Structures are given as C-alpha cells and as structure tokens.
Amino acid sequence: MKKLIFLIILFPLTAFIQEKELPKLSVEQYEILNKLFPKEASFTLLRYTSFPLHLDYFLTKEHFEMDGGFCRLTNDPFEKSDLWDHLDSEDFEYIKDNISLLGEAYELEQGKLIYPNVQLVDLYLNNHIHLISAPIIKGRFSIIHHVHSFIEKIIFFEKDENGDWDILCEVYIKLDLVDFGH
Amino acid sequence: MVLILFISCIEEPTEKFEIPQQHPKLAIVKDWFETNKEQLRIDDSRENFSLGGQELILPFFEKEPDWDKFHIYEWPDGRIVYEINLANKEMVLSSEFKENMPQANPQETVIQNIMFVENRENGRYDPVIARYYPADEYSISDFDDISYNQIGAGWSGKVDLWTYDERYFIGFVIEDGVIVSTAHPHWYMDDQNARKLPNSEEITLTTCVLRQTVIATTVSTSTGSTTTYHVESSIWYCPSGGGGDSIGSSYTVGGGSTYEWPSESWSGGGGSGSSGTVSGSTYTPPVIRMPSVLNALNNPCASRLFIQSTKNNNFNFTVPAQIGNLNPAIINLFQQTTKYPYLIKNGSVMNINRQMINARTTLNSGIITVEINDSYLNQATELSIVRTIIHENVHAYLLHQSKTNVEFAVGLNNFAKQNNLNNLPNTHHELMGQYVLGMAISLWNWDKNFGETKGALDFEYYYAMAFGGLLDYDTKKPNQAFQTLAGTKVADYLKIIENESSGNSNAKGKKCNQ
C-alpha cells in the first residue's frame, strides 16, 4: 500500500518535471509548422522535436547544386543552384554557424496545429511517423529538418513583406522512392 | 593490344548537299579550334610514331572535324562538351575490333569523334579523341545513336580516349551497357592512389601482358591499294617488376569517377607530362569522366529484361503518356538528356518493417539510380520484373522532369497540394494513375516480343500488373488512383500482382532465375 501511495505521488511529479523541462514553441514557430503539410493531409507526427547535429554539413552551395531542381514553387520559382545566393545574409550565416547550438527539443501541442487529421505520438516506433525539428528562426529566414521513412530533407522558409511565412525551398538529404512488395 | 592506322582514299562526293545551320556555340568552338589547333600538339610527339619512353603514342594526323555532325551535352560538373565526328580517312583500329569483327568495314562501323571539353577557367575547349569500336554487329551504331554521354543499354564494345596528339588516355570495355573493365596507360598505375576519388569504388587488378602494336597504313587508289606494316612489341606492366606500360582491369560501380592526365611536374617514370601553351595558358588534356552508360545490372536475367524492355520505341511520347510504349521512350529521353544521368543496378535493398522492398529509385550524387532488390529478382517472374522496371522508370522520369522543367515542378507541387499528399512517393504514385495504361502497353509490348506468353494474355492482365506499387507510402494499401481506376477489381488486381511478384503457382510468367 505504501508503495502504491509512493507511485501515485511520484508519477504526476515526474510528469510535471518533464513538462517543465521541455520548452514550448512560439506562436511564430507554429505559424511555420502550420505551413509544412497540406492542411487536410493525414499523418502521424512525433510529439517531440529534435535536431540532428550533422545538419550544417548539408547547408552548402555544393549540396544545393547537387540536389538540383527548383525553389519557391508557389511564386516566382528559381533554380536550387541559386538558393545559396538567395540566402546570402547575416541571418542565414547566423543559422548556419549556430545550428548545432540552436537545436533544442520541444513538445508539440496538438491544439496549436491546424491539421485536423494529424496524430501526435510519444514514441518513434515505426517509420511511418514524421519526425521534425522545431523551426529555427532568424530574421526573415527559418529552417526545419524533416524525416519521413526513407526521405530526409531541410525545408527553408522565408517571411514575405506582409510578415507571412512560406516555403522557400526543400533540399533533400536523402530521397529514396521505395516500392514495396507484398 | 594491336592498333592499326587505317587510311583509305574515298572518292569525294560530287553532289552538293545543303549544309545544316550550325549551332551558334559550335561556331565559337570551331573558330577557337581553327585558331589554336597548331598549339594543341605536344612538342615531343610531333615526330611520327614515337614509342620512346614506354608511352604509347600514335603517329599524329591533322584532325578534320565534320562540324555538321555533332553532339552537345553537359557533364554533371557543368562543363559543356562538344563532340564532333571526324571526317578523317585515317582511322585507328584496335586489335580487339579486328578480332571481333574481321569482316567489318571500319569506315562503316567504327566511330571516331573529337570531343571539345569546355574549360571556362582558361577560356578554351580542350580536345580529346573518342573512338567507339563495336564488339558485334548488334552494336554497330550511327553517329546520332552513340556519344560519350549516350551509350545505350545494349551496346557492347570498346571506347578509347586519346589525347589530341594521340597519346593513350583511358579506355572502357562495355558489355550490354555495363563497364566491365577499364584500360589505363602506364602512368595511371604509378599514381592511381593519388588520383582516385574518395567516392570511387574502383578495384584494379593488374595483369602482366605482352603488348604488340601494329601500325598498318593502307593507301587505296583507282589502280589498287598498298599496305605497309610496322610492328612494335613492349612489355605491359608486371606487379613483380619490369618496365613498360600497364593495363588495369577494373569493375566500377556507380558513377562519379574522373580521370586526369598527369601534370608536368609529375612526368617522371616514363610519363610524358604533356603540356603546351594555348591562349597564353598551359595546355593539358581535360579531366575526363566516365562515359554515361545505363545498365549496371549484374544479374544476367534482369539485365536481359531491362534491355528488352527498352526496345520497340515506335510510338511518340506524349505527356502525360497515356498511350504508346512508355518505357523505351523514357530511356530514350535519358539517352538524349545530360543533366541527370540514369543508372540501373541490382543489389540488396533493405527490408523495412518486415516488408519486402522490390525496388527503389533515388537521386544519388547527381545520378538518377534505379535499384532492383536481389531477393525479389530471385523469386519474381519475368513479367513482374519488367513491370517493376517500368514502374521505377516512371519514377525516374518524374524525378528528372521535376528537376529540369520548372513548369513540371510547379505542376507536381500543385498536384500534391490539391490532393493533400504529404510526401514525394505518394505524389508520384497518385500521379502514376495517369501512366497506368502506358505502363500496361509497355508490359504487353515486352511480353509480345520477348515474354513467355507472347503477349497472348488478356490485356486486363497487363493492365492489372501496371497498378503494382501504387500504394500509400505509410499504410501500404492501394492509393486513391488505384482504387478509382480499378474500382471493384482492386482485390483481383492485387492478387495478380502478388502471384507474379512471388512467382507462385498461379503466376502466368516464368521465373527469372529459371
């Protein structure tokens, strides 16, 4: 009985500590996250964000050129090989130089996401689950790291003159179009 | 290795042909070549036929490009290559060619081109000579059908590159579109470690070979022809010592390898360190990349199926391709394009969540790569494997278009948004609904010409097979396009796909490994 009482006391305390330890995303970060997927898409998302340490390795002009293709597909597209010049700014320099330090784990709050068909899960138990980083924002640029099964990419966001965030470019780190048998 | 310099006199045509309008950039290359060609020869090779210093140098002959016959393409590093057919009557032949095709007329079978590789840094166009020796009658190609950047899946033969002043540079033996060995001049072995790229998976096996070089000069006139021969022998490189040249036999996996002529400072040990002065800067032959070949399938059955599936391109390709033989048209597109080379290979593709992965298409170091799983090749029927090849090639096509055509990229993005698709595989597979009929026709076309059932199956069987892989990325259940197009027959179609994929007793096709 004593053991049970101890556990009843300990469990909410532990949960409280965990909750306190994880910072919350800002309103602006949610604005960006809410542009990441089509609104009506059905998907499963890990509740906790994470940031890989190796990401700066891919933030190079050479990698952008190697991936190839186009950026800003919604308005005035340009070649991905020109992305480096487009990003050229102190803000991007700051993100690039400090990305390993800036990457913290956050807890996502379902109520602040606009996706009606998203399911947040606590554990990464299979490859169907989308794993994202918290948006790192500096000035008018933001980047997110996104992993889904055999696909890994960096998504660049840019704030327009009206202060709205939109996807600037998607640069793939890994792109395997896998076809399953039965 | 025997090399023969073949010279013949062919009567000049009396008819005058209209000269096609030249490519504007080609005119610049032509002007540059005419201005600088005297400086492209290396001093020590101006004496005819020198084998001194163990380097293989053929007698020099002035190159006569036929500027109306050209290929223009871009290498992945951005250098533009202008490959021009040589109109010369002189032709260098290899002993392998004479052994493989003793009756062949070299003028009609061997293609001899000059490649001008753009050198932006120094504002020039560095030339190398490319020679294509077919290994069999099936590989005899017209100029338009083959270039260094466009070697087809079924081509077998040897591609040799020489410097402008006829020093041996690099050679590739190709069987059914696969590079099976690479031949190097002697200096390569001495310096190969320094020159090997970090990502190169090249394994070099050195053999000790006696080389015999025969230079035959044939002059034909109206009264007959005379041929003179000059034979030289030298020892190829031996691992245990001895001088001479070397030949490396290597198998290269993947792409990305480049080959560089040694610099002047490195020229010891019998190497020439060729250099001259062109437009005020030191001239060296360009860095050469591997030729673009398509087929690296080392499973003989899969390789055969791939080659067969690329044949019979008798239909016009329309986008979206709802009719026509889709698969050969896609491969033809890759043979003509240069930005993203295409490679197909087999291997061990990782299983995930206990589900078999049949195949995958990736963009890997600038190469669109299709990979077929070995275990799938071992169990599936030929019909299923061809179906998978076609499916992956549609991925390759969509990937290529989204990387090179901005309107296509925007359209694909809009398609994903409108259909609430949150990843690229799902976007491709939904869009593939528009290609199902084209894929079915390609499959039927293969079966009709090469398959066990000779195209005699009900067309709906091929149509059902064409839905293979149109699954949701996460749930692995038929996607919206599959459900909409197949209607009440989804389960029937899945069963057909499964039977052929697993090669069970209900399959109509025969297994690939039988």
XYZ file of C-alpha atoms in Angstrom:
696
model
C 0.000 0.000 0.000
C 2.861 2.347 0.885
C 4.434 1.533 -2.455
C 1.234 2.425 -4.287
C 0.928 5.749 -2.493
C 4.540 6.495 -3.305
C 3.938 5.796 -7.006
C 0.757 7.897 -7.052
C 2.727 10.812 -5.657
C 5.802 10.241 -7.795
C 4.093 9.844 -11.196
C 2.496 13.304 -11.501
C 5.641 14.817 -10.066
C 7.771 13.178 -12.739
C 5.349 14.199 -15.436
C 5.427 17.742 -14.123
C 9.210 17.841 -14.209
C 9.244 16.513 -17.763
C 6.702 19.060 -18.864
C 8.628 21.867 -17.260
C 11.868 20.767 -18.864
C 10.622 20.942 -22.429
C 10.210 24.460 -23.760
C 7.157 25.464 -25.775
C 7.204 26.666 -29.333
C 6.391 30.283 -30.030
C 3.379 31.499 -31.972
C 5.651 32.289 -34.896
C 7.118 28.780 -34.869
C 3.600 27.352 -35.067
C 2.865 29.681 -37.985
C 5.724 27.968 -39.796
C 4.807 24.428 -38.743
C 1.277 25.028 -39.956
C 2.630 25.647 -43.463
C 4.632 22.427 -43.519
C 1.922 19.953 -44.623
C -1.233 20.182 -46.737
C -3.969 21.120 -44.276
C -6.163 18.058 -44.823
C -3.313 15.534 -45.004
C -3.450 12.518 -42.716
C -0.195 11.754 -40.965
C 1.409 10.734 -37.707
C 3.847 13.118 -36.070
C 6.243 12.589 -33.189
C 5.221 14.866 -30.311
C 8.795 15.890 -29.548
C 11.010 17.788 -31.927
C 14.680 17.034 -32.352
C 17.553 18.467 -34.284
C 20.412 16.463 -35.802
C 23.909 17.717 -35.199
C 25.040 16.966 -38.726
C 22.748 19.402 -40.485
C 25.342 22.117 -41.117
C 27.131 19.598 -43.349
C 24.300 19.991 -45.867
C 23.996 23.765 -45.682
C 26.432 24.340 -48.502
C 26.190 25.688 -52.008
C 27.586 22.411 -53.344
C 24.855 20.367 -51.709
C 22.120 22.671 -53.015
C 23.531 22.327 -56.528
C 23.868 18.563 -56.192
C 20.214 18.189 -55.203
C 19.132 20.351 -58.121
C 15.659 21.324 -59.208
C 13.733 24.435 -58.213
C 12.801 26.542 -55.203
C 9.731 28.662 -54.370
C 7.352 26.599 -56.461
C 4.344 28.663 -55.450
C 5.538 32.041 -56.647
C 8.391 33.089 -58.934
C 10.434 29.842 -58.906
C 14.203 29.859 -59.221
C 16.852 27.171 -59.612
C 18.101 25.476 -56.472
C 21.635 26.249 -57.553
C 20.792 29.916 -56.879
C 19.496 29.229 -53.367
C 22.840 29.965 -51.804
C 22.877 33.463 -53.239
C 19.260 33.950 -52.232
C 20.050 33.046 -48.627
C 23.155 35.210 -48.528
C 22.597 37.279 -45.391
C 23.768 37.675 -41.827
C 20.625 35.888 -40.682
C 21.429 32.756 -42.656
C 25.069 32.949 -41.614
C 23.913 33.005 -38.016
C 21.671 29.965 -38.507
C 24.413 28.072 -40.296
C 27.060 28.814 -37.711
C 24.903 28.136 -34.697
C 22.615 25.393 -35.850
C 24.062 22.783 -33.544
C 23.584 25.062 -30.552
C 20.110 26.231 -31.552
C 18.610 22.785 -31.931
C 16.566 22.076 -28.817
C 13.799 19.566 -28.146
C 10.309 21.000 -27.855
C 6.958 19.447 -27.183
C 4.285 19.963 -29.818
C 0.789 20.935 -28.703
C -1.997 19.436 -30.785
C -4.306 22.387 -30.173
C -1.887 24.764 -31.836
C -1.591 22.766 -35.027
C -4.151 23.393 -37.753
C -4.111 19.840 -39.086
C -7.365 18.018 -38.254
C -6.000 14.637 -39.355
C -2.682 14.661 -37.529
C -1.990 12.145 -34.803
C 0.717 13.028 -32.284
C 2.556 10.065 -30.774
C 5.072 9.876 -27.950
C 7.362 7.200 -29.323
C 9.074 6.704 -32.648
C 8.116 3.066 -33.074
C 7.873 2.806 -36.861
C 8.982 4.561 -39.998
C 5.555 5.950 -40.824
C 5.991 8.638 -38.221
C 7.086 12.077 -39.316
C 9.935 13.479 -37.278
C 10.510 17.235 -37.384
C 12.763 19.775 -35.770
C 11.492 22.938 -34.210
C 11.680 25.794 -36.704
C 14.846 27.775 -36.184
C 14.091 31.411 -36.917
C 16.498 34.240 -37.511
C 15.261 37.405 -39.133
C 13.326 36.568 -42.281
C 14.638 33.006 -42.620
C 13.693 29.803 -40.894
C 14.682 26.184 -41.417
C 13.158 22.867 -40.401
C 14.616 19.390 -40.582
C 12.079 16.711 -41.592
C 12.443 12.921 -41.690
C 9.804 10.548 -43.001
C 10.821 6.961 -43.590
C 13.406 6.932 -46.419
C 13.142 10.659 -47.012
C 15.102 13.332 -45.174
C 15.108 16.987 -46.121
C 15.777 20.526 -44.988
C 12.937 22.954 -45.572
C 13.725 26.641 -45.843
C 11.057 29.194 -45.016
C 11.066 32.875 -45.842
C 8.944 35.677 -44.421
C 7.341 37.874 -47.055
C 6.703 41.628 -46.943
C 3.391 41.052 -45.192
C 5.076 39.049 -42.462
C 3.692 35.726 -43.657
C 5.913 32.656 -43.729
C 6.005 30.445 -46.791
C 8.165 27.582 -48.030
C 11.183 28.895 -49.893
C 12.834 25.617 -50.767
C 13.099 21.935 -49.959
C 16.595 20.478 -50.127
C 16.788 16.706 -49.889
C 19.406 14.956 -47.793
C 18.019 11.530 -48.642
C 15.454 10.777 -51.309
C 14.606 7.099 -51.743
C 11.439 6.423 -53.701
C 10.926 2.961 -52.303
C 8.482 0.480 -53.758
C 7.220 -2.268 -51.534
C 6.213 -5.769 -52.453
C 3.501 -7.658 -50.679
C 46.650 -4.934 -77.997
C 47.163 -4.201 -81.652
C 46.474 -0.848 -83.133
C 46.146 -0.280 -86.799
C 46.207 3.033 -88.515
C 43.860 2.650 -91.403
C 43.988 5.094 -94.269
C 41.875 4.859 -97.361
C 41.062 7.147 -100.184
C 37.402 7.532 -100.836
C 36.154 9.438 -103.798
C 34.767 12.806 -102.868
C 31.043 13.028 -103.447
C 30.203 15.153 -106.419
C 26.741 16.011 -105.217
C 26.424 19.175 -103.191
C 24.372 18.955 -100.052
C 22.753 21.745 -98.192
C 24.795 22.479 -95.106
C 22.629 22.456 -91.983
C 22.645 25.596 -89.919
C 25.293 25.229 -87.273
C 24.695 25.505 -83.601
C 25.759 29.048 -82.578
C 28.054 27.812 -79.826
C 29.590 25.301 -82.185
C 30.735 28.146 -84.415
C 32.666 29.574 -81.456
C 34.316 26.201 -80.818
C 35.158 25.868 -84.489
C 36.774 29.308 -84.596
C 38.726 28.529 -81.454
C 39.932 25.218 -82.878
C 40.993 26.735 -86.193
C 42.912 29.427 -84.349
C 44.615 27.180 -81.813
C 44.995 23.756 -83.389
C 48.698 24.188 -84.021
C 49.239 24.671 -80.293
C 47.340 21.572 -79.233
C 50.131 19.215 -80.188
C 52.757 18.417 -77.636
C 56.345 19.186 -78.623
C 57.792 15.726 -78.092
C 55.090 13.982 -80.090
C 55.487 15.882 -83.307
C 57.742 13.178 -84.593
C 55.617 10.485 -86.098
C 55.057 7.263 -84.190
C 57.192 7.501 -81.146
C 57.161 4.673 -78.650
C 60.113 6.008 -76.788
C 59.848 6.297 -73.049
C 57.347 3.410 -72.922
C 54.418 5.670 -73.722
C 52.034 4.633 -76.431
C 51.880 7.463 -78.939
C 50.432 7.008 -82.389
C 51.509 8.960 -85.429
C 49.785 12.283 -85.433
C 47.385 13.212 -88.173
C 45.605 16.501 -88.573
C 42.062 16.226 -87.327
C 39.267 17.158 -89.692
C 36.052 17.635 -87.741
C 32.816 17.351 -89.678
C 31.101 20.269 -87.970
C 27.685 19.229 -89.272
C 27.724 16.034 -87.214
C 27.809 16.899 -83.547
C 26.506 16.151 -80.064
C 26.400 18.871 -77.428
C 25.906 17.896 -73.807
C 26.768 18.893 -70.284
C 28.702 16.896 -67.726
C 27.441 16.921 -64.140
C 30.168 19.343 -63.111
C 28.735 21.880 -65.567
C 31.316 21.592 -68.353
C 29.780 21.642 -71.809
C 31.148 19.026 -74.186
C 31.037 19.420 -77.967
C 31.560 16.034 -79.585
C 32.164 16.254 -83.318
C 32.545 13.447 -85.814
C 35.918 13.256 -87.530
C 35.837 13.231 -91.310
C 39.386 11.881 -91.479
C 40.191 8.975 -93.727
C 42.802 7.943 -91.191
C 41.362 5.709 -88.523
C 42.953 3.989 -85.536
C 41.738 0.420 -85.060
C 42.183 -1.843 -82.063
C 43.176 -5.495 -82.218
C 40.020 -6.401 -80.295
C 37.952 -4.845 -83.030
C 39.768 -6.739 -85.764
C 39.314 -9.988 -83.811
C 35.656 -9.390 -83.044
C 34.655 -8.133 -86.460
C 37.229 -9.264 -89.014
C 34.933 -8.718 -91.969
C 33.669 -5.317 -90.933
C 34.438 -2.200 -92.895
C 35.946 0.166 -90.306
C 34.645 3.229 -92.111
C 31.108 1.961 -91.602
C 31.423 0.522 -88.131
C 33.953 2.461 -86.062
C 33.011 5.947 -84.941
C 35.812 8.410 -84.414
C 34.994 11.721 -82.777
C 36.753 14.706 -81.314
C 35.407 15.979 -78.009
C 35.953 19.603 -77.087
C 35.557 19.922 -73.333
C 34.763 23.411 -72.165
C 37.446 24.946 -69.971
C 35.828 28.101 -68.619
C 38.705 28.947 -66.345
C 41.099 29.375 -69.244
C 38.564 30.266 -71.918
C 39.308 27.329 -74.175
C 37.946 23.981 -75.402
C 40.287 21.132 -74.534
C 40.116 18.347 -77.127
C 40.328 14.575 -76.729
C 39.694 11.904 -79.325
C 36.984 9.299 -78.663
C 36.810 6.065 -80.648
C 33.949 3.597 -80.437
C 34.662 0.015 -81.511
C 31.554 -2.187 -81.574
C 32.040 -5.771 -80.379
C 29.309 -7.263 -82.519
C 27.000 -6.422 -85.382
C 24.197 -5.523 -82.973
C 26.309 -2.724 -81.549
C 27.066 -1.032 -84.850
C 25.672 2.450 -84.424
C 25.133 5.550 -86.462
C 26.804 8.740 -85.312
C 23.483 10.004 -83.970
C 22.971 6.894 -81.835
C 26.104 6.965 -79.740
C 28.251 9.512 -77.990
C 30.383 9.584 -74.870
C 27.361 10.751 -72.928
C 24.912 8.407 -74.610
C 25.919 4.775 -74.643
C 22.845 2.620 -74.780
C 21.836 -0.309 -72.629
C 22.503 -2.921 -75.284
C 25.806 -1.595 -76.644
C 28.916 -3.745 -76.377
C 32.379 -2.751 -77.456
C 35.342 -0.622 -76.501
C 35.524 3.119 -76.049
C 39.042 4.511 -76.218
C 40.066 8.054 -75.439
C 43.262 9.536 -76.766
C 44.737 12.955 -76.290
C 44.596 15.276 -79.257
C 48.163 14.301 -80.174
C 47.280 10.567 -79.933
C 48.595 9.553 -76.535
C 46.549 6.831 -74.936
C 44.407 8.276 -72.128
C 41.713 5.890 -70.930
C 39.604 3.067 -72.332
C 36.422 1.306 -71.274
C 35.284 -2.164 -72.270
C 31.491 -2.193 -72.253
C 29.208 -5.224 -72.385
C 25.484 -4.620 -72.774
C 25.859 -1.114 -71.412
C 27.957 -2.175 -68.418
C 31.569 -1.081 -67.972
C 33.366 -4.353 -67.328
C 36.945 -3.152 -67.409
C 38.989 -0.014 -67.700
C 42.269 0.246 -69.586
C 44.860 2.748 -68.432
C 48.181 3.952 -69.789
C 51.270 3.168 -67.756
C 51.317 6.342 -65.695
C 47.961 5.567 -64.148
C 49.276 2.642 -62.085
C 52.103 4.681 -60.655
C 49.830 7.415 -59.482
C 46.416 5.829 -59.137
C 46.101 6.210 -55.400
C 46.750 9.902 -55.613
C 44.198 10.296 -58.337
C 41.416 8.066 -57.089
C 38.406 9.993 -55.919
C 37.259 9.313 -52.360
C 33.884 8.054 -53.536
C 35.303 5.830 -56.252
C 34.640 2.135 -55.751
C 37.140 1.075 -58.336
C 39.091 -2.111 -57.824
C 42.064 -2.536 -60.086
C 43.516 -5.944 -60.883
C 46.823 -5.721 -62.639
C 47.955 -8.288 -65.148
C 51.273 -8.745 -66.897
C 50.706 -8.690 -70.607
C 52.853 -8.518 -73.686
C 51.610 -5.807 -75.948
C 52.068 -5.857 -79.665
C 51.335 -2.741 -81.607
C 50.861 -2.912 -85.334
C 50.602 0.214 -87.378
C 49.161 -0.548 -90.779
C 48.952 2.154 -93.375
C 46.702 1.360 -96.330
C 46.522 3.650 -99.299
C 43.790 2.900 -101.845
C 43.811 4.359 -105.303
C 41.938 3.635 -108.510
C 44.708 1.214 -109.552
C 44.742 -0.759 -106.345
C 45.886 -0.439 -102.765
C 49.127 -0.860 -100.883
C 49.537 -1.578 -97.203
C 52.652 -1.190 -95.107
C 53.009 -2.595 -91.605
C 55.168 -1.639 -88.698
C 55.170 -3.882 -85.631
C 56.370 -2.877 -82.182
C 56.290 -5.024 -79.055
C 56.646 -3.948 -75.471
C 56.024 -5.455 -72.039
C 52.986 -4.316 -70.166
C 53.316 -3.586 -66.520
C 54.103 -6.587 -64.261
C 53.466 -6.418 -60.496
C 56.774 -8.106 -59.732
C 58.778 -5.517 -61.568
C 59.846 -4.716 -65.062
C 59.150 -1.668 -67.059
C 56.619 -0.917 -69.667
C 53.047 0.145 -69.708
C 50.251 -1.192 -67.587
C 46.727 -2.204 -68.123
C 44.224 -2.123 -65.337
C 41.209 -4.375 -65.389
C 38.614 -2.969 -63.107
C 34.937 -3.059 -62.414
C 33.433 0.218 -61.485
C 30.231 0.500 -59.506
C 28.168 3.631 -59.617
C 29.409 6.850 -61.092
C 31.399 9.907 -60.337
C 34.865 8.693 -61.371
C 37.034 11.111 -63.236
C 40.373 10.627 -64.939
C 43.076 13.217 -65.060
C 46.105 13.492 -67.264
C 49.265 13.783 -65.135
C 50.642 17.243 -64.573
C 54.006 18.296 -65.957
C 55.631 18.174 -62.545
C 54.669 14.551 -62.256
C 56.151 13.474 -65.555
C 58.838 11.132 -64.271
C 58.963 7.390 -64.721
C 58.385 7.407 -68.424
C 55.336 9.632 -68.309
C 55.176 12.491 -70.682
C 53.560 15.222 -68.658
C 52.099 16.598 -71.812
C 51.682 20.288 -71.885
C 51.764 23.049 -74.376
C 50.773 26.694 -74.454
C 47.330 27.637 -75.672
C 45.986 31.167 -75.465
C 48.703 32.074 -73.002
C 47.968 29.272 -70.522
C 49.476 25.835 -70.171
C 47.576 23.262 -72.159
C 46.744 19.898 -70.645
C 44.137 17.371 -71.750
C 40.843 17.800 -69.895
C 39.736 15.859 -66.854
C 37.603 13.052 -68.227
C 34.633 11.489 -66.535
C 33.281 8.006 -67.034
C 31.061 7.573 -70.064
C 27.349 7.638 -69.383
C 26.086 4.107 -69.522
C 22.727 2.939 -68.386
C 22.912 -0.646 -67.344
C 24.827 -1.907 -64.319
C 22.625 -4.925 -63.646
C 24.931 -7.838 -62.938
C 22.048 -10.291 -62.769
C 22.050 -11.654 -66.341
C 18.312 -12.251 -66.433
C 17.489 -8.788 -65.098
C 19.962 -7.199 -67.491
C 18.375 -9.008 -70.423
C 14.892 -7.969 -69.341
C 15.944 -4.353 -68.985
C 17.494 -4.291 -72.452
C 14.451 -5.976 -73.965
C 12.115 -3.523 -72.232
C 13.889 -0.595 -73.876
C 13.292 -1.843 -77.406
C 10.442 -1.173 -79.841
C 10.226 2.519 -79.335
C 7.810 3.031 -82.178
C 5.465 5.444 -80.540
C 5.547 9.136 -79.960
C 5.901 10.072 -76.338
C 3.261 12.386 -75.013
C 2.963 13.892 -71.557
C 1.027 12.599 -69.788
C 1.826 9.386 -71.585
C -1.481 7.594 -71.709
C -0.785 5.679 -74.876
C 2.333 4.451 -76.544
C 5.250 2.324 -75.470
C 6.245 4.350 -72.458
C 9.379 2.587 -71.219
C 11.600 2.851 -74.318
C 10.546 6.483 -74.618
C 11.746 7.190 -71.070
C 15.101 5.510 -71.666
C 15.395 7.384 -74.941
C 14.818 10.601 -73.027
C 17.672 9.775 -70.652
C 19.932 8.896 -73.571
C 19.339 12.331 -75.002
C 19.442 14.281 -71.799
C 22.575 15.091 -69.900
C 21.763 16.873 -66.693
C 20.864 13.786 -64.663
C 22.336 10.513 -65.950
C 20.327 7.323 -65.397
C 21.740 4.162 -63.886
C 20.028 0.835 -63.207
C 21.570 -1.817 -60.968
C 20.628 -4.641 -58.649
C 21.614 -5.181 -55.029
C 20.462 -5.861 -51.538
C 17.784 -3.313 -50.785
C 16.976 -3.081 -47.092
C 13.697 -4.517 -45.906
C 11.609 -2.370 -43.632
C 9.000 -3.426 -41.098
C 9.276 -6.982 -42.423
C 8.028 -5.839 -45.809
C 9.869 -6.744 -48.961
C 11.207 -3.837 -50.937
C 11.106 -4.701 -54.621
C 12.984 -1.687 -55.868
C 13.789 1.939 -55.290
C 14.641 4.994 -57.320
C 16.946 7.590 -55.850
C 18.839 10.686 -56.805
C 22.341 9.781 -55.738
C 25.270 12.167 -56.335
C 23.528 13.663 -59.336
C 22.658 10.270 -60.859
C 19.086 9.015 -61.002
C 19.551 5.445 -59.861
C 17.101 2.552 -60.101
C 17.962 -0.374 -57.848
C 16.211 -3.751 -58.033
C 16.320 -6.000 -54.978
C 18.256 -9.249 -55.427
C 15.810 -11.305 -53.393
C 12.942 -10.003 -55.496
C 14.826 -10.946 -58.676
C 15.244 -14.454 -57.305
C 11.575 -15.065 -56.662
C 9.586 -12.932 -59.129
C 8.507 -13.794 -62.648
C 9.972 -12.022 -65.647
C 6.614 -10.356 -66.188
C 6.750 -8.922 -62.668
C 10.356 -7.763 -63.018
C 9.650 -5.948 -66.272
C 6.622 -4.414 -64.597
C 8.854 -3.181 -61.778
C 11.471 -1.822 -64.187
C 8.771 0.145 -65.994
C 7.359 1.428 -62.695
C 10.770 2.581 -61.469
C 11.479 4.213 -64.801
C 8.321 6.279 -64.456
C 9.688 7.408 -61.056
C 12.966 8.233 -62.780
C 11.115 10.195 -65.437
C 9.023 12.163 -62.914
C 12.132 12.859 -60.845
C 14.048 14.025 -63.873
C 11.262 16.285 -65.054
C 10.733 17.842 -61.638
C 14.457 18.653 -61.515
C 14.781 20.057 -65.011
C 11.416 21.509 -66.016
C 10.146 24.300 -63.805
C 6.596 24.083 -65.139
C 6.517 20.383 -64.354
C 7.924 21.030 -60.862
C 5.270 23.664 -60.156
C 2.556 21.380 -61.537
C 3.700 18.465 -59.380
C 3.735 20.716 -56.316
C 0.211 21.916 -57.049
C -0.925 18.329 -57.642
C 0.416 17.349 -54.201
C -1.316 20.270 -52.516
C -4.637 19.691 -54.226
C -4.603 16.027 -53.257
C -3.294 16.553 -49.696
C -0.230 14.444 -50.382
C 2.439 14.941 -47.780
C 5.406 13.224 -49.379
C 7.016 12.705 -52.768
C 6.426 8.927 -53.107
C 2.694 9.405 -52.562
C 2.682 12.282 -55.040
C 4.434 10.174 -57.678
C 2.187 7.177 -57.101
C -1.002 9.206 -57.308
C 0.192 10.876 -60.499
C 1.136 7.472 -61.882
C -2.568 6.779 -62.227
C -2.218 8.825 -65.433
C 0.502 6.472 -66.693
C -1.091 3.107 -65.897
C -2.298 2.495 -69.425
C 1.096 3.455 -70.880
C 2.829 1.112 -68.430
C 0.418 -1.700 -69.355
C 1.129 -1.192 -73.058
C 4.874 -1.270 -72.390
C 4.498 -4.511 -70.447
C 2.339 -6.076 -73.142
C 4.823 -4.926 -75.783
C 7.679 -6.614 -73.928
C 5.687 -9.835 -73.451
C 4.627 -9.878 -77.100
C 8.212 -9.683 -78.309
C 10.195 -11.435 -75.604
C 7.929 -12.945 -72.952
C 6.880 -16.484 -72.161
C 3.232 -15.800 -73.002
C 3.992 -13.864 -76.228
C 1.511 -11.097 -75.466
C -1.364 -13.567 -75.512
C -2.674 -12.832 -72.037
C -5.873 -10.856 -71.709
C -4.885 -7.171 -71.873
C -6.518 -6.638 -68.496
C -3.802 -8.847 -67.003
C -1.110 -6.378 -68.113
C -3.337 -3.516 -67.013
C -3.720 -5.100 -63.569
C 0.060 -5.556 -63.308
C 0.599 -1.898 -64.110
C -1.015 -0.980 -60.774
C 1.833 -2.680 -58.913
C 3.400 -0.280 -56.435
C 0.535 2.218 -56.452
C 0.281 2.008 -52.687
C 0.118 4.537 -49.894
C 3.617 5.130 -48.530
C 2.591 4.575 -44.923
C -0.306 2.122 -44.955
C 0.881 0.090 -47.981
C -2.749 -0.082 -49.101
C -3.893 0.793 -52.650
C -3.779 4.527 -53.136
C -6.593 6.710 -54.403
C -5.574 6.402 -58.067
C -5.518 2.600 -57.806
C -8.924 2.494 -56.117
C -10.519 4.944 -58.534
C -9.226 3.303 -61.717
C -9.548 -0.329 -60.644
C -12.934 0.124 -58.967
C -14.317 -3.204 -57.828
C -11.315 -5.094 -59.178
C -8.752 -3.826 -56.671
C -8.527 -7.171 -54.840
C -8.304 -9.129 -58.114
C -5.539 -6.898 -59.397
C -3.612 -7.140 -56.126
C -3.768 -10.920 -56.356
C -2.366 -10.903 -59.884
C 0.441 -8.575 -58.812
C 1.188 -10.759 -55.784
C 1.194 -14.003 -57.818
C 3.730 -12.652 -60.294
C 5.799 -10.924 -57.623
C 6.196 -14.064 -55.549
C 6.373 -16.339 -58.587
C 3.844 -18.743 -57.101
C 1.969 -21.472 -58.971
C -0.777 -19.085 -60.068
C 1.645 -16.812 -61.895
C 1.434 -16.728 -65.699
C 5.029 -15.698 -66.262
C 8.134 -17.795 -65.782
C 10.632 -17.087 -63.061
C 13.649 -15.006 -63.895
C 16.118 -17.481 -62.429
C 14.858 -20.466 -64.439
